[in-house]
Amino acid sequence: MQSLITFTLTILTILLSFSASAQLLDDEAPDFSRKDTLRGALRPERTCYDVRHYDLNVKVDPGHQFLKGHNTITYYTNSTFDTIQVDLFKNMNVDKITHHGEELAYNREYNAVFIAFPDEQPADRLDSLTFHYSGKPKVAENPPWDGGLVWDQA
């Protein structure tokens, strides 16, 4: 009986050592695209500010499955910057972005919107900008397990 227990423990130890080192046997690092980096990385354009409040105003048109609205983003400046990143799915349009009544320049890369300020923004300040958008949001294919909206009436 003692030899059976010893044999079983030896086999388990060998099997567990192979499974524990399986990750080390694969030398290939995962491929991350620019899109992945923009979506998930804490880049300087994201960490330079801290959102304190979203004032979201949305007009919903269920007949056309369309949204239009604006979002006033109140934020605290963690560091000086002249560009920030805000995410908006590419199926939604950026109509305009304003800061203190002035329209700001921006460019899009995938789902990332890079907003350029005309002057460097100082650190340690509470400020806001308004982000105007419109478009047809993604329809949820398997709610509530995936993202998107459901347009059916309850």
mmCIF file with all atom_site columns, C-alpha atoms in Angstrom:
data_model
loop_
_atom_site.group_PDB
_atom_site.id
_atom_site.type_symbol
_atom_site.label_atom_id
_atom_site.label_alt_id
_atom_site.label_comp_id
_atom_site.label_asym_id
_atom_site.label_entity_id
_atom_site.label_seq_id
_atom_site.pdbx_PDB_ins_code
_atom_site.Cartn_x
_atom_site.Cartn_y
_atom_site.Cartn_z
_atom_site.occupancy
_atom_site.B_iso_or_equiv
_atom_site.pdbx_formal_charge
_atom_site.auth_seq_id
_atom_site.auth_comp_id
_atom_site.auth_asym_id
_atom_site.auth_atom_id
_atom_site.pdbx_PDB_model_num
ATOM 1   C CA . MET A 1 1   ? 0.000   0.000  0.000   1.00 0.00 ? 1   MET A CA 1
ATOM 2   C CA . GLN A 1 2   ? 2.845   2.367  0.886   1.00 0.00 ? 2   GLN A CA 1
ATOM 3   C CA . SER A 1 3   ? 4.476   1.779  -2.510  1.00 0.00 ? 3   SER A CA 1
ATOM 4   C CA . LEU A 1 4   ? 1.166   2.551  -4.298  1.00 0.00 ? 4   LEU A CA 1
ATOM 5   C CA . ILE A 1 5   ? 0.904   5.889  -2.497  1.00 0.00 ? 5   ILE A CA 1
ATOM 6   C CA . THR A 1 6   ? 4.544   6.696  -3.264  1.00 0.00 ? 6   THR A CA 1
ATOM 7   C CA . PHE A 1 7   ? 4.068   5.764  -6.921  1.00 0.00 ? 7   PHE A CA 1
ATOM 8   C CA . THR A 1 8   ? 0.867   7.885  -7.209  1.00 0.00 ? 8   THR A CA 1
ATOM 9   C CA . LEU A 1 9   ? 2.525   10.907 -5.594  1.00 0.00 ? 9   LEU A CA 1
ATOM 10  C CA . THR A 1 10  ? 5.538   10.563 -7.894  1.00 0.00 ? 10  THR A CA 1
ATOM 11  C CA . ILE A 1 11  ? 3.334   10.454 -11.004 1.00 0.00 ? 11  ILE A CA 1
ATOM 12  C CA . LEU A 1 12  ? 1.275   13.448 -9.802  1.00 0.00 ? 12  LEU A CA 1
ATOM 13  C CA . THR A 1 13  ? 4.436   15.437 -9.106  1.00 0.00 ? 13  THR A CA 1
ATOM 14  C CA . ILE A 1 14  ? 5.787   14.717 -12.583 1.00 0.00 ? 14  ILE A CA 1
ATOM 15  C CA . LEU A 1 15  ? 2.477   15.609 -14.281 1.00 0.00 ? 15  LEU A CA 1
ATOM 16  C CA . LEU A 1 16  ? 2.062   18.813 -12.297 1.00 0.00 ? 16  LEU A CA 1
ATOM 17  C CA . SER A 1 17  ? 5.602   19.934 -13.082 1.00 0.00 ? 17  SER A CA 1
ATOM 18  C CA . PHE A 1 18  ? 4.903   19.607 -16.830 1.00 0.00 ? 18  PHE A CA 1
ATOM 19  C CA . SER A 1 19  ? 1.650   21.572 -16.627 1.00 0.00 ? 19  SER A CA 1
ATOM 20  C CA . ALA A 1 20  ? 3.221   24.256 -14.438 1.00 0.00 ? 20  ALA A CA 1
ATOM 21  C CA . SER A 1 21  ? 6.002   24.872 -16.953 1.00 0.00 ? 21  SER A CA 1
ATOM 22  C CA . ALA A 1 22  ? 3.819   24.712 -20.071 1.00 0.00 ? 22  ALA A CA 1
ATOM 23  C CA . GLN A 1 23  ? 3.821   28.494 -20.376 1.00 0.00 ? 23  GLN A CA 1
ATOM 24  C CA . LEU A 1 24  ? 7.601   28.552 -20.348 1.00 0.00 ? 24  LEU A CA 1
ATOM 25  C CA . LEU A 1 25  ? 7.822   26.149 -23.295 1.00 0.00 ? 25  LEU A CA 1
ATOM 26  C CA . ASP A 1 26  ? 6.004   28.590 -25.591 1.00 0.00 ? 26  ASP A CA 1
ATOM 27  C CA . ASP A 1 27  ? 8.532   31.226 -26.674 1.00 0.00 ? 27  ASP A CA 1
ATOM 28  C CA . GLU A 1 28  ? 6.062   33.201 -28.789 1.00 0.00 ? 28  GLU A CA 1
ATOM 29  C CA . ALA A 1 29  ? 4.821   36.429 -27.252 1.00 0.00 ? 29  ALA A CA 1
ATOM 30  C CA . PRO A 1 30  ? 1.281   37.453 -28.160 1.00 0.00 ? 30  PRO A CA 1
ATOM 31  C CA . ASP A 1 31  ? 0.955   39.897 -31.041 1.00 0.00 ? 31  ASP A CA 1
ATOM 32  C CA . PHE A 1 32  ? -0.577  43.179 -29.946 1.00 0.00 ? 32  PHE A CA 1
ATOM 33  C CA . SER A 1 33  ? -1.792  45.520 -32.651 1.00 0.00 ? 33  SER A CA 1
ATOM 34  C CA . ARG A 1 34  ? -1.880  49.307 -32.529 1.00 0.00 ? 34  ARG A CA 1
ATOM 35  C CA . LYS A 1 35  ? -5.646  48.987 -32.017 1.00 0.00 ? 35  LYS A CA 1
ATOM 36  C CA . ASP A 1 36  ? -5.065  46.795 -28.927 1.00 0.00 ? 36  ASP A CA 1
ATOM 37  C CA . THR A 1 37  ? -2.568  49.277 -27.523 1.00 0.00 ? 37  THR A CA 1
ATOM 38  C CA . LEU A 1 38  ? -4.906  52.238 -27.991 1.00 0.00 ? 38  LEU A CA 1
ATOM 39  C CA . ARG A 1 39  ? -7.782  50.369 -26.399 1.00 0.00 ? 39  ARG A CA 1
ATOM 40  C CA . GLY A 1 40  ? -6.021  49.013 -23.347 1.00 0.00 ? 40  GLY A CA 1
ATOM 41  C CA . ALA A 1 41  ? -2.775  50.788 -22.552 1.00 0.00 ? 41  ALA A CA 1
ATOM 42  C CA . LEU A 1 42  ? -2.458  53.522 -19.959 1.00 0.00 ? 42  LEU A CA 1
ATOM 43  C CA . ARG A 1 43  ? -0.891  55.948 -22.379 1.00 0.00 ? 43  ARG A CA 1
ATOM 44  C CA . PRO A 1 44  ? 0.086   59.543 -21.444 1.00 0.00 ? 44  PRO A CA 1
ATOM 45  C CA . GLU A 1 45  ? -2.981  60.828 -23.327 1.00 0.00 ? 45  GLU A CA 1
ATOM 46  C CA . ARG A 1 46  ? -5.160  58.876 -20.879 1.00 0.00 ? 46  ARG A CA 1
ATOM 47  C CA . THR A 1 47  ? -3.267  59.305 -17.613 1.00 0.00 ? 47  THR A CA 1
ATOM 48  C CA . CYS A 1 48  ? -2.789  63.081 -17.877 1.00 0.00 ? 48  CYS A CA 1
ATOM 49  C CA . TYR A 1 49  ? -6.365  63.657 -16.727 1.00 0.00 ? 49  TYR A CA 1
ATOM 50  C CA . ASP A 1 50  ? -8.823  62.102 -14.289 1.00 0.00 ? 50  ASP A CA 1
ATOM 51  C CA . VAL A 1 51  ? -12.547 62.202 -15.087 1.00 0.00 ? 51  VAL A CA 1
ATOM 52  C CA . ARG A 1 52  ? -14.581 63.551 -12.185 1.00 0.00 ? 52  ARG A CA 1
ATOM 53  C CA . HIS A 1 53  ? -18.039 63.705 -13.807 1.00 0.00 ? 53  HIS A CA 1
ATOM 54  C CA . TYR A 1 54  ? -19.879 62.878 -17.024 1.00 0.00 ? 54  TYR A CA 1
ATOM 55  C CA . ASP A 1 55  ? -22.973 64.987 -17.829 1.00 0.00 ? 55  ASP A CA 1
ATOM 56  C CA . LEU A 1 56  ? -24.513 62.797 -20.516 1.00 0.00 ? 56  LEU A CA 1
ATOM 57  C CA . ASN A 1 57  ? -27.367 64.152 -22.669 1.00 0.00 ? 57  ASN A CA 1
ATOM 58  C CA . VAL A 1 58  ? -28.810 61.727 -25.221 1.00 0.00 ? 58  VAL A CA 1
ATOM 59  C CA . LYS A 1 59  ? -31.685 61.919 -27.701 1.00 0.00 ? 59  LYS A CA 1
ATOM 60  C CA . VAL A 1 60  ? -32.857 58.425 -28.614 1.00 0.00 ? 60  VAL A CA 1
ATOM 61  C CA . ASP A 1 61  ? -34.624 57.747 -31.931 1.00 0.00 ? 61  ASP A CA 1
ATOM 62  C CA . PRO A 1 62  ? -35.821 54.118 -31.658 1.00 0.00 ? 62  PRO A CA 1
ATOM 63  C CA . GLY A 1 63  ? -37.478 54.221 -35.089 1.00 0.00 ? 63  GLY A CA 1
ATOM 64  C CA . HIS A 1 64  ? -34.119 54.798 -36.773 1.00 0.00 ? 64  HIS A CA 1
ATOM 65  C CA . GLN A 1 65  ? -32.040 53.099 -34.043 1.00 0.00 ? 65  GLN A CA 1
ATOM 66  C CA . PHE A 1 66  ? -30.081 56.342 -33.763 1.00 0.00 ? 66  PHE A CA 1
ATOM 67  C CA . LEU A 1 67  ? -28.514 58.317 -30.901 1.00 0.00 ? 67  LEU A CA 1
ATOM 68  C CA . LYS A 1 68  ? -27.515 61.978 -30.848 1.00 0.00 ? 68  LYS A CA 1
ATOM 69  C CA . GLY A 1 69  ? -26.201 63.883 -27.900 1.00 0.00 ? 69  GLY A CA 1
ATOM 70  C CA . HIS A 1 70  ? -23.376 65.459 -26.019 1.00 0.00 ? 70  HIS A CA 1
ATOM 71  C CA . ASN A 1 71  ? -21.296 64.616 -22.994 1.00 0.00 ? 71  ASN A CA 1
ATOM 72  C CA . THR A 1 72  ? -19.728 67.310 -20.854 1.00 0.00 ? 72  THR A CA 1
ATOM 73  C CA . ILE A 1 73  ? -16.676 65.704 -19.285 1.00 0.00 ? 73  ILE A CA 1
ATOM 74  C CA . THR A 1 74  ? -15.411 67.357 -16.111 1.00 0.00 ? 74  THR A CA 1
ATOM 75  C CA . TYR A 1 75  ? -11.837 66.318 -15.382 1.00 0.00 ? 75  TYR A CA 1
ATOM 76  C CA . TYR A 1 76  ? -8.860  67.101 -13.187 1.00 0.00 ? 76  TYR A CA 1
ATOM 77  C CA . THR A 1 77  ? -5.524  67.649 -14.934 1.00 0.00 ? 77  THR A CA 1
ATOM 78  C CA . ASN A 1 78  ? -2.937  65.300 -13.414 1.00 0.00 ? 78  ASN A CA 1
ATOM 79  C CA . SER A 1 79  ? -0.091  66.719 -15.491 1.00 0.00 ? 79  SER A CA 1
ATOM 80  C CA . THR A 1 80  ? 0.468   69.242 -18.258 1.00 0.00 ? 80  THR A CA 1
ATOM 81  C CA . PHE A 1 81  ? -0.698  68.149 -21.702 1.00 0.00 ? 81  PHE A CA 1
ATOM 82  C CA . ASP A 1 82  ? -1.832  69.379 -25.088 1.00 0.00 ? 82  ASP A CA 1
ATOM 83  C CA . THR A 1 83  ? -3.584  66.180 -26.267 1.00 0.00 ? 83  THR A CA 1
ATOM 84  C CA . ILE A 1 84  ? -5.913  63.724 -24.549 1.00 0.00 ? 84  ILE A CA 1
ATOM 85  C CA . GLN A 1 85  ? -7.509  60.454 -25.623 1.00 0.00 ? 85  GLN A CA 1
ATOM 86  C CA . VAL A 1 86  ? -11.228 59.733 -25.283 1.00 0.00 ? 86  VAL A CA 1
ATOM 87  C CA . ASP A 1 87  ? -12.740 56.491 -26.549 1.00 0.00 ? 87  ASP A CA 1
ATOM 88  C CA . LEU A 1 88  ? -15.817 56.352 -28.797 1.00 0.00 ? 88  LEU A CA 1
ATOM 89  C CA . PHE A 1 89  ? -16.716 53.375 -30.956 1.00 0.00 ? 89  PHE A CA 1
ATOM 90  C CA . LYS A 1 90  ? -16.045 54.116 -34.617 1.00 0.00 ? 90  LYS A CA 1
ATOM 91  C CA . ASN A 1 91  ? -19.701 53.518 -35.556 1.00 0.00 ? 91  ASN A CA 1
ATOM 92  C CA . MET A 1 92  ? -20.481 56.704 -33.609 1.00 0.00 ? 92  MET A CA 1
ATOM 93  C CA . ASN A 1 93  ? -19.631 60.045 -35.218 1.00 0.00 ? 93  ASN A CA 1
ATOM 94  C CA . VAL A 1 94  ? -17.821 62.880 -33.499 1.00 0.00 ? 94  VAL A CA 1
ATOM 95  C CA . ASP A 1 95  ? -19.843 65.954 -34.478 1.00 0.00 ? 95  ASP A CA 1
ATOM 96  C CA . LYS A 1 96  ? -17.649 68.444 -32.620 1.00 0.00 ? 96  LYS A CA 1
ATOM 97  C CA . ILE A 1 97  ? -15.684 68.909 -29.417 1.00 0.00 ? 97  ILE A CA 1
ATOM 98  C CA . THR A 1 98  ? -15.708 72.223 -27.550 1.00 0.00 ? 98  THR A CA 1
ATOM 99  C CA . HIS A 1 99  ? -13.654 73.652 -24.699 1.00 0.00 ? 99  HIS A CA 1
ATOM 100 C CA . HIS A 1 100 ? -14.719 77.000 -23.179 1.00 0.00 ? 100 HIS A CA 1
ATOM 101 C CA . GLY A 1 101 ? -16.906 77.620 -26.244 1.00 0.00 ? 101 GLY A CA 1
ATOM 102 C CA . GLU A 1 102 ? -14.096 77.039 -28.746 1.00 0.00 ? 102 GLU A CA 1
ATOM 103 C CA . GLU A 1 103 ? -14.114 74.080 -31.117 1.00 0.00 ? 103 GLU A CA 1
ATOM 104 C CA . LEU A 1 104 ? -11.123 71.770 -30.705 1.00 0.00 ? 104 LEU A CA 1
ATOM 105 C CA . ALA A 1 105 ? -9.286  69.840 -33.399 1.00 0.00 ? 105 ALA A CA 1
ATOM 106 C CA . TYR A 1 106 ? -9.268  66.060 -33.113 1.00 0.00 ? 106 TYR A CA 1
ATOM 107 C CA . ASN A 1 107 ? -8.310  62.964 -35.053 1.00 0.00 ? 107 ASN A CA 1
ATOM 108 C CA . ARG A 1 108 ? -9.506  59.389 -34.820 1.00 0.00 ? 108 ARG A CA 1
ATOM 109 C CA . GLU A 1 109 ? -7.581  56.171 -34.828 1.00 0.00 ? 109 GLU A CA 1
ATOM 110 C CA . TYR A 1 110 ? -9.829  53.116 -34.548 1.00 0.00 ? 110 TYR A CA 1
ATOM 111 C CA . ASN A 1 111 ? -12.053 53.736 -31.496 1.00 0.00 ? 111 ASN A CA 1
ATOM 112 C CA . ALA A 1 112 ? -9.703  56.343 -30.012 1.00 0.00 ? 112 ALA A CA 1
ATOM 113 C CA . VAL A 1 113 ? -10.324 60.073 -30.396 1.00 0.00 ? 113 VAL A CA 1
ATOM 114 C CA . PHE A 1 114 ? -7.279  62.288 -29.831 1.00 0.00 ? 114 PHE A CA 1
ATOM 115 C CA . ILE A 1 115 ? -8.311  65.811 -28.820 1.00 0.00 ? 115 ILE A CA 1
ATOM 116 C CA . ALA A 1 116 ? -5.772  68.580 -29.424 1.00 0.00 ? 116 ALA A CA 1
ATOM 117 C CA . PHE A 1 117 ? -5.833  71.718 -27.283 1.00 0.00 ? 117 PHE A CA 1
ATOM 118 C CA . PRO A 1 118 ? -4.462  74.922 -28.835 1.00 0.00 ? 118 PRO A CA 1
ATOM 119 C CA . ASP A 1 119 ? -2.327  75.570 -25.728 1.00 0.00 ? 119 ASP A CA 1
ATOM 120 C CA . GLU A 1 120 ? -0.672  73.348 -23.166 1.00 0.00 ? 120 GLU A CA 1
ATOM 121 C CA . GLN A 1 121 ? -3.108  72.618 -20.340 1.00 0.00 ? 121 GLN A CA 1
ATOM 122 C CA . PRO A 1 122 ? -1.656  73.184 -16.868 1.00 0.00 ? 122 PRO A CA 1
ATOM 123 C CA . ALA A 1 123 ? -1.575  70.511 -14.175 1.00 0.00 ? 123 ALA A CA 1
ATOM 124 C CA . ASP A 1 124 ? -3.665  70.537 -10.994 1.00 0.00 ? 124 ASP A CA 1
ATOM 125 C CA . ARG A 1 125 ? -6.761  72.170 -12.436 1.00 0.00 ? 125 ARG A CA 1
ATOM 126 C CA . LEU A 1 126 ? -10.435 71.227 -12.721 1.00 0.00 ? 126 LEU A CA 1
ATOM 127 C CA . ASP A 1 127 ? -11.739 71.772 -16.259 1.00 0.00 ? 127 ASP A CA 1
ATOM 128 C CA . SER A 1 128 ? -14.284 70.444 -18.742 1.00 0.00 ? 128 SER A CA 1
ATOM 129 C CA . LEU A 1 129 ? -14.956 69.886 -22.418 1.00 0.00 ? 129 LEU A CA 1
ATOM 130 C CA . THR A 1 130 ? -18.094 68.944 -24.337 1.00 0.00 ? 130 THR A CA 1
ATOM 131 C CA . PHE A 1 131 ? -18.078 66.039 -26.737 1.00 0.00 ? 131 PHE A CA 1
ATOM 132 C CA . HIS A 1 132 ? -20.918 66.064 -29.337 1.00 0.00 ? 132 HIS A CA 1
ATOM 133 C CA . TYR A 1 133 ? -21.659 62.744 -31.039 1.00 0.00 ? 133 TYR A CA 1
ATOM 134 C CA . SER A 1 134 ? -24.267 60.888 -33.115 1.00 0.00 ? 134 SER A CA 1
ATOM 135 C CA . GLY A 1 135 ? -24.719 57.559 -34.824 1.00 0.00 ? 135 GLY A CA 1
ATOM 136 C CA . LYS A 1 136 ? -26.138 54.077 -34.790 1.00 0.00 ? 136 LYS A CA 1
ATOM 137 C CA . PRO A 1 137 ? -24.845 52.134 -31.786 1.00 0.00 ? 137 PRO A CA 1
ATOM 138 C CA . LYS A 1 138 ? -24.054 48.456 -31.975 1.00 0.00 ? 138 LYS A CA 1
ATOM 139 C CA . VAL A 1 139 ? -27.059 46.188 -31.510 1.00 0.00 ? 139 VAL A CA 1
ATOM 140 C CA . ALA A 1 140 ? -26.542 43.547 -28.816 1.00 0.00 ? 140 ALA A CA 1
ATOM 141 C CA . GLU A 1 141 ? -26.623 40.115 -30.426 1.00 0.00 ? 141 GLU A CA 1
ATOM 142 C CA . ASN A 1 142 ? -26.842 38.158 -27.171 1.00 0.00 ? 142 ASN A CA 1
ATOM 143 C CA . PRO A 1 143 ? -27.963 40.510 -24.398 1.00 0.00 ? 143 PRO A CA 1
ATOM 144 C CA . PRO A 1 144 ? -27.007 40.939 -21.651 1.00 0.00 ? 144 PRO A CA 1
ATOM 145 C CA . TRP A 1 145 ? -23.818 38.982 -22.337 1.00 0.00 ? 145 TRP A CA 1
ATOM 146 C CA . ASP A 1 146 ? -22.394 41.191 -25.072 1.00 0.00 ? 146 ASP A CA 1
ATOM 147 C CA . GLY A 1 147 ? -22.246 44.938 -25.556 1.00 0.00 ? 147 GLY A CA 1
ATOM 148 C CA . GLY A 1 148 ? -24.738 47.042 -27.447 1.00 0.00 ? 148 GLY A CA 1
ATOM 149 C CA . LEU A 1 149 ? -28.316 48.233 -27.264 1.00 0.00 ? 149 LEU A CA 1
ATOM 150 C CA . VAL A 1 150 ? -31.601 46.382 -27.486 1.00 0.00 ? 150 VAL A CA 1
ATOM 151 C CA . TRP A 1 151 ? -34.241 48.256 -29.476 1.00 0.00 ? 151 TRP A CA 1
ATOM 152 C CA . ASP A 1 152 ? -37.185 45.940 -28.706 1.00 0.00 ? 152 ASP A CA 1
ATOM 153 C CA . GLN A 1 153 ? -39.973 47.240 -26.509 1.00 0.00 ? 153 GLN A CA 1
ATOM 154 C CA . ALA A 1 154 ? -40.368 45.581 -23.124 1.00 0.00 ? 154 ALA A CA 1
#
